[in-house]
Amino acid sequence: MTDLSAFPITAKWPAEHPERLQLYSLPTPNGVKVSIMLEETGLAYEPHLVRFDTNDQMSAEFLSLNPNNKIPAIIDPNGPDGKPLALFESGAILIYLADKTGQLIPQDTAGRYETIQWVMFQMGGIGPMFGQVGFFHKFAGKEYEDKRPRERYVAESKRLLGVLEGRLAGRAWIMGDTYTIADIATFPWVRNLIGFYEAAELVGFADFPNVKRVLDAFVARPAVARGLEIPKRN
Ligand SMILES: N[C@@H](CCC(=O)N[C@@H](CS)C(=O)NCC(=O)O)C(=O)O
């Protein structure tokens, strides 16, 4: 029987199935990247809900796994050399799961690095910038009198959408015919920007028809529809 008791996080979120990959998350754009990946690959896993309304991410148990107090995080009981592996940062988790399963990343070296490049483009650009648009357009920052921060992040988000639009012209997915972790990293954030953040008009989303086409194809995938609801909010 797999024993995960060395991981203090399991005291707050007990593993009913310790032999399965343990996911600590919430269905946010960063969280669903990992639940979608797990649904796409078919790996057995056990999701645990990390609640922000009770500041679960600040608990000592959560911080023992991710000192950066952010979801998503995982423990794979069957990591490299058969030993448990704990990981945080959604991009690192996507690359790890793609390597573990041999799925959703090209197997040739050049294609592999090109895919990782686009994952990094999302991690360093799209995620942080779209997140700032959310803050200044929909949440507390919308009350700020000085509109320059909002303008700055909207302009940067438009620019990033333009880069993505150019990449997707003539391609089914970011890597061409093959759906990869680059798409799984990116499209939850595009969906959030125009859905939850209600910023479609603000960023001129109609100017990015290829981004819209691929977003529609992404959300139509059954594994994506399932992953978007995991872990269940209760
Ligand atoms: N770069 C990190 C970002 C993760 C992140 O920002 N997570 C947010 C939810 S989408 C979070 O946990 N926020 C809680 C907090 O900051 O206290 C990743 O991609 O995993």
Short mmCIF file of C-alpha atoms and ligand atoms in Angstrom, two decimals:
data_model
loop_
_atom_site.label_atom_id
_atom_site.label_comp_id
_atom_site.label_asym_id
_atom_site.label_seq_id
_atom_site.Cartn_x
_atom_site.Cartn_y
_atom_site.Cartn_z
CA MET A 1 0.00 0.00 0.00
CA THR A 2 1.35 3.42 -0.96
CA ASP A 3 2.19 5.56 2.06
CA LEU A 4 2.00 9.34 1.60
CA SER A 5 2.17 10.18 5.32
CA ALA A 6 5.58 11.83 4.80
CA PHE A 7 3.68 14.65 3.04
CA PRO A 8 2.04 16.89 5.70
CA ILE A 9 -0.54 18.06 3.13
CA THR A 10 -2.20 14.65 3.40
CA ALA A 11 -3.11 15.41 7.04
CA LYS A 12 -5.49 18.17 5.88
CA TRP A 13 -6.50 16.48 2.61
CA PRO A 14 -6.38 12.73 3.35
CA ALA A 15 -5.74 10.45 0.38
CA GLU A 16 -8.51 7.92 0.00
CA HIS A 17 -6.59 6.37 -2.89
CA PRO A 18 -2.90 7.01 -2.09
CA GLU A 19 -1.84 4.93 -5.09
CA ARG A 20 -3.41 7.57 -7.37
CA LEU A 21 -1.92 10.91 -8.30
CA GLN A 22 -3.08 13.53 -5.77
CA LEU A 23 -4.28 16.87 -7.18
CA TYR A 24 -4.70 19.94 -4.94
CA SER A 25 -6.58 22.56 -6.88
CA LEU A 26 -9.59 24.75 -7.57
CA PRO A 27 -11.22 25.23 -11.01
CA THR A 28 -9.42 28.50 -11.88
CA PRO A 29 -7.57 29.02 -15.22
CA ASN A 30 -4.32 27.72 -13.68
CA GLY A 31 -6.02 24.92 -11.76
CA VAL A 32 -7.98 23.51 -14.70
CA LYS A 33 -4.85 23.16 -16.83
CA VAL A 34 -3.92 20.18 -14.68
CA SER A 35 -7.41 18.66 -14.32
CA ILE A 36 -7.87 18.94 -18.11
CA MET A 37 -4.46 17.30 -18.66
CA LEU A 38 -5.36 14.47 -16.28
CA GLU A 39 -8.71 13.97 -18.00
CA GLU A 40 -7.07 14.01 -21.45
CA THR A 41 -4.41 11.46 -20.51
CA GLY A 42 -6.67 9.12 -18.52
CA LEU A 43 -4.24 8.93 -15.57
CA ALA A 44 -5.91 7.82 -12.33
CA TYR A 45 -6.05 10.69 -9.85
CA GLU A 46 -7.74 11.96 -6.73
CA PRO A 47 -8.76 15.66 -6.71
CA HIS A 48 -8.77 17.72 -3.51
CA LEU A 49 -10.47 21.10 -3.29
CA VAL A 50 -8.32 23.97 -1.99
CA ARG A 51 -10.73 26.70 -0.88
CA PHE A 52 -9.70 30.34 -1.13
CA ASP A 53 -12.70 31.56 0.92
CA THR A 54 -11.16 29.81 3.94
CA ASN A 55 -7.56 30.60 2.87
CA ASP A 56 -6.66 26.92 2.56
CA GLN A 57 -3.72 27.88 0.35
CA MET A 58 -2.16 29.66 3.36
CA SER A 59 -2.43 26.66 5.69
CA ALA A 60 0.77 25.07 6.96
CA GLU A 61 -0.26 21.80 5.29
CA PHE A 62 -0.64 23.42 1.86
CA LEU A 63 2.54 25.49 2.24
CA SER A 64 4.45 22.30 3.00
CA LEU A 65 3.84 21.31 -0.64
CA ASN A 66 3.89 24.76 -2.25
CA PRO A 67 5.61 27.53 -0.27
CA ASN A 68 4.27 29.94 -2.92
CA ASN A 69 0.67 29.40 -1.64
CA LYS A 70 -0.83 28.85 -5.08
CA ILE A 71 -2.79 26.08 -6.73
CA PRO A 72 -2.35 23.78 -8.59
CA ALA A 73 0.00 21.31 -6.92
CA ILE A 74 0.33 17.54 -7.16
CA ILE A 75 1.90 14.51 -5.54
CA ASP A 76 2.57 11.64 -7.90
CA PRO A 77 3.01 8.57 -5.66
CA ASN A 78 4.64 6.82 -8.60
CA GLY A 79 7.18 9.43 -9.69
CA PRO A 80 10.68 9.02 -11.17
CA ASP A 81 12.47 5.85 -9.92
CA GLY A 82 9.14 4.73 -8.44
CA LYS A 83 9.40 7.36 -5.68
CA PRO A 84 6.73 9.97 -4.85
CA LEU A 85 7.20 13.33 -6.53
CA ALA A 86 5.62 16.60 -5.35
CA LEU A 87 5.32 19.47 -7.85
CA PHE A 88 3.83 22.94 -8.08
CA GLU A 89 3.67 25.47 -10.99
CA SER A 90 1.15 24.44 -13.62
CA GLY A 91 3.64 24.63 -16.51
CA ALA A 92 6.08 22.28 -14.76
CA ILE A 93 3.21 19.91 -13.93
CA LEU A 94 2.01 19.87 -17.56
CA ILE A 95 5.50 19.06 -18.85
CA TYR A 96 5.94 16.38 -16.20
CA LEU A 97 2.62 14.69 -17.00
CA ALA A 98 3.28 14.88 -20.74
CA ASP A 99 6.66 13.20 -20.25
CA LYS A 100 5.26 10.62 -17.85
CA THR A 101 2.50 9.55 -20.23
CA GLY A 102 4.22 10.26 -23.56
CA GLN A 103 1.07 12.18 -24.52
CA LEU A 104 0.31 15.74 -25.65
CA ILE A 105 3.92 16.69 -26.36
CA PRO A 106 5.75 15.88 -29.61
CA GLN A 107 8.32 13.12 -29.17
CA ASP A 108 10.92 14.69 -31.47
CA THR A 109 13.35 17.02 -29.67
CA ALA A 110 12.68 20.13 -31.77
CA GLY A 111 8.90 19.76 -31.50
CA ARG A 112 9.23 19.16 -27.78
CA TYR A 113 11.14 22.41 -27.18
CA GLU A 114 8.84 24.37 -29.48
CA THR A 115 5.88 23.17 -27.41
CA ILE A 116 7.64 24.11 -24.16
CA GLN A 117 8.38 27.54 -25.67
CA TRP A 118 4.63 28.15 -26.12
CA VAL A 119 3.90 26.84 -22.63
CA MET A 120 6.41 29.42 -21.33
CA PHE A 121 4.77 32.12 -23.49
CA GLN A 122 1.57 31.39 -21.62
CA MET A 123 3.20 31.14 -18.19
CA GLY A 124 5.22 34.35 -18.49
CA GLY A 125 2.88 36.41 -20.68
CA ILE A 126 -0.73 35.40 -21.15
CA GLY A 127 -1.40 34.23 -17.58
CA PRO A 128 0.08 37.18 -15.66
CA MET A 129 -1.15 39.85 -18.11
CA PHE A 130 -4.71 38.55 -18.51
CA GLY A 131 -4.82 38.17 -14.72
CA GLN A 132 -4.01 41.88 -14.34
CA VAL A 133 -6.77 42.76 -16.80
CA GLY A 134 -9.14 40.81 -14.54
CA PHE A 135 -7.97 42.75 -11.49
CA PHE A 136 -8.21 46.20 -13.07
CA HIS A 137 -11.36 45.58 -15.12
CA LYS A 138 -13.52 43.31 -12.98
CA PHE A 139 -12.20 43.20 -9.41
CA ALA A 140 -10.85 45.68 -6.82
CA GLY A 141 -8.68 47.61 -9.31
CA LYS A 142 -11.69 48.76 -11.30
CA GLU A 143 -12.39 51.37 -8.61
CA TYR A 144 -8.95 52.97 -9.07
CA GLU A 145 -9.19 56.46 -10.46
CA ASP A 146 -5.92 56.22 -12.35
CA LYS A 147 -6.77 54.15 -15.43
CA ARG A 148 -3.18 53.90 -16.69
CA PRO A 149 -2.47 50.47 -15.11
CA ARG A 150 -5.61 49.05 -16.71
CA GLU A 151 -4.69 50.56 -20.08
CA ARG A 152 -1.19 49.12 -19.84
CA TYR A 153 -2.40 45.56 -19.17
CA VAL A 154 -5.17 45.77 -21.78
CA ALA A 155 -2.65 46.93 -24.39
CA GLU A 156 -0.23 44.15 -23.46
CA SER A 157 -3.02 41.55 -23.54
CA LYS A 158 -4.10 42.73 -26.99
CA ARG A 159 -0.51 42.45 -28.15
CA LEU A 160 -0.24 38.89 -26.78
CA LEU A 161 -3.55 37.94 -28.44
CA GLY A 162 -2.10 39.28 -31.69
CA VAL A 163 0.95 37.02 -31.32
CA LEU A 164 -1.33 34.03 -30.67
CA GLU A 165 -3.55 35.01 -33.61
CA GLY A 166 -0.55 35.02 -35.93
CA ARG A 167 0.60 31.63 -34.66
CA LEU A 168 -2.85 30.07 -35.14
CA ALA A 169 -3.43 31.35 -38.68
CA GLY A 170 -3.42 28.25 -40.86
CA ARG A 171 -2.97 25.91 -37.86
CA ALA A 172 -5.58 23.79 -36.09
CA TRP A 173 -3.74 24.11 -32.75
CA ILE A 174 -0.69 25.98 -31.47
CA MET A 175 1.60 23.17 -32.64
CA GLY A 176 -0.24 22.62 -35.93
CA ASP A 177 -2.24 19.43 -36.37
CA THR A 178 -1.36 18.16 -32.93
CA TYR A 179 -3.17 19.21 -29.78
CA THR A 180 -0.60 19.66 -27.01
CA ILE A 181 0.05 20.98 -23.51
CA ALA A 182 0.61 24.41 -25.12
CA ASP A 183 -3.13 24.52 -25.92
CA ILE A 184 -4.03 23.19 -22.47
CA ALA A 185 -1.93 25.95 -20.88
CA THR A 186 -3.31 28.75 -23.05
CA PHE A 187 -7.01 28.34 -23.73
CA PRO A 188 -8.32 28.23 -20.14
CA TRP A 189 -6.88 31.75 -19.86
CA VAL A 190 -8.44 32.96 -23.12
CA ARG A 191 -11.76 31.50 -22.00
CA ASN A 192 -11.46 33.26 -18.66
CA LEU A 193 -10.57 36.62 -20.22
CA ILE A 194 -13.65 36.79 -22.37
CA GLY A 195 -15.93 34.78 -20.04
CA PHE A 196 -15.44 35.37 -16.32
CA TYR A 197 -13.50 38.63 -16.74
CA GLU A 198 -16.00 39.92 -19.35
CA ALA A 199 -13.19 41.64 -21.25
CA ALA A 200 -14.05 40.61 -24.84
CA GLU A 201 -14.97 44.12 -25.94
CA LEU A 202 -12.15 45.72 -23.97
CA VAL A 203 -9.48 43.67 -25.75
CA GLY A 204 -11.23 43.73 -29.14
CA PHE A 205 -11.65 39.97 -29.21
CA ALA A 206 -13.45 40.14 -32.59
CA ASP A 207 -10.06 41.06 -34.12
CA PHE A 208 -8.70 37.59 -33.28
CA PRO A 209 -10.84 35.12 -35.28
CA ASN A 210 -8.26 32.32 -35.19
CA VAL A 211 -7.98 32.55 -31.41
CA LYS A 212 -11.78 32.32 -31.20
CA ARG A 213 -11.89 29.34 -33.60
CA VAL A 214 -9.34 27.38 -31.53
CA LEU A 215 -10.98 28.37 -28.24
CA ASP A 216 -14.27 26.94 -29.56
CA ALA A 217 -12.54 23.71 -30.60
CA PHE A 218 -10.85 23.51 -27.20
CA VAL A 219 -13.99 23.88 -25.09
CA ALA A 220 -15.79 21.36 -27.34
CA ARG A 221 -13.43 18.59 -26.20
CA PRO A 222 -15.16 16.27 -23.70
CA ALA A 223 -12.04 16.05 -21.49
CA VAL A 224 -11.90 19.85 -21.35
CA ALA A 225 -15.58 20.08 -20.36
CA ARG A 226 -14.94 17.60 -17.55
CA GLY A 227 -11.67 19.17 -16.42
CA LEU A 228 -13.23 22.63 -16.15
CA GLU A 229 -15.42 21.36 -13.28
CA ILE A 230 -12.67 19.58 -11.29
CA PRO A 231 -12.27 19.66 -8.32
CA LYS A 232 -15.98 20.11 -7.66
CA ARG A 233 -16.73 23.22 -5.62
CA ASN A 234 -18.90 22.21 -2.67
N1 LIG B 1 2.41 30.42 -11.95
C1 LIG B 1 1.48 29.70 -11.13
C2 LIG B 1 0.31 30.60 -10.80
C3 LIG B 1 -0.72 29.91 -9.95
C4 LIG B 1 -1.78 30.88 -9.46
O1 LIG B 1 -1.71 32.10 -9.69
N2 LIG B 1 -2.78 30.34 -8.79
C5 LIG B 1 -3.82 31.19 -8.21
C6 LIG B 1 -5.19 30.73 -8.70
S1 LIG B 1 -5.35 30.84 -10.47
C7 LIG B 1 -3.79 31.03 -6.71
O2 LIG B 1 -3.58 29.93 -6.21
N3 LIG B 1 -4.01 32.11 -5.95
C8 LIG B 1 -4.10 32.05 -4.51
C9 LIG B 1 -3.29 33.09 -3.82
O3 LIG B 1 -2.56 33.83 -4.49
O4 LIG B 1 -3.39 33.17 -2.58
C10 LIG B 1 1.01 28.44 -11.87
O5 LIG B 1 0.83 28.54 -13.08
O6 LIG B 1 0.82 27.39 -11.24
#
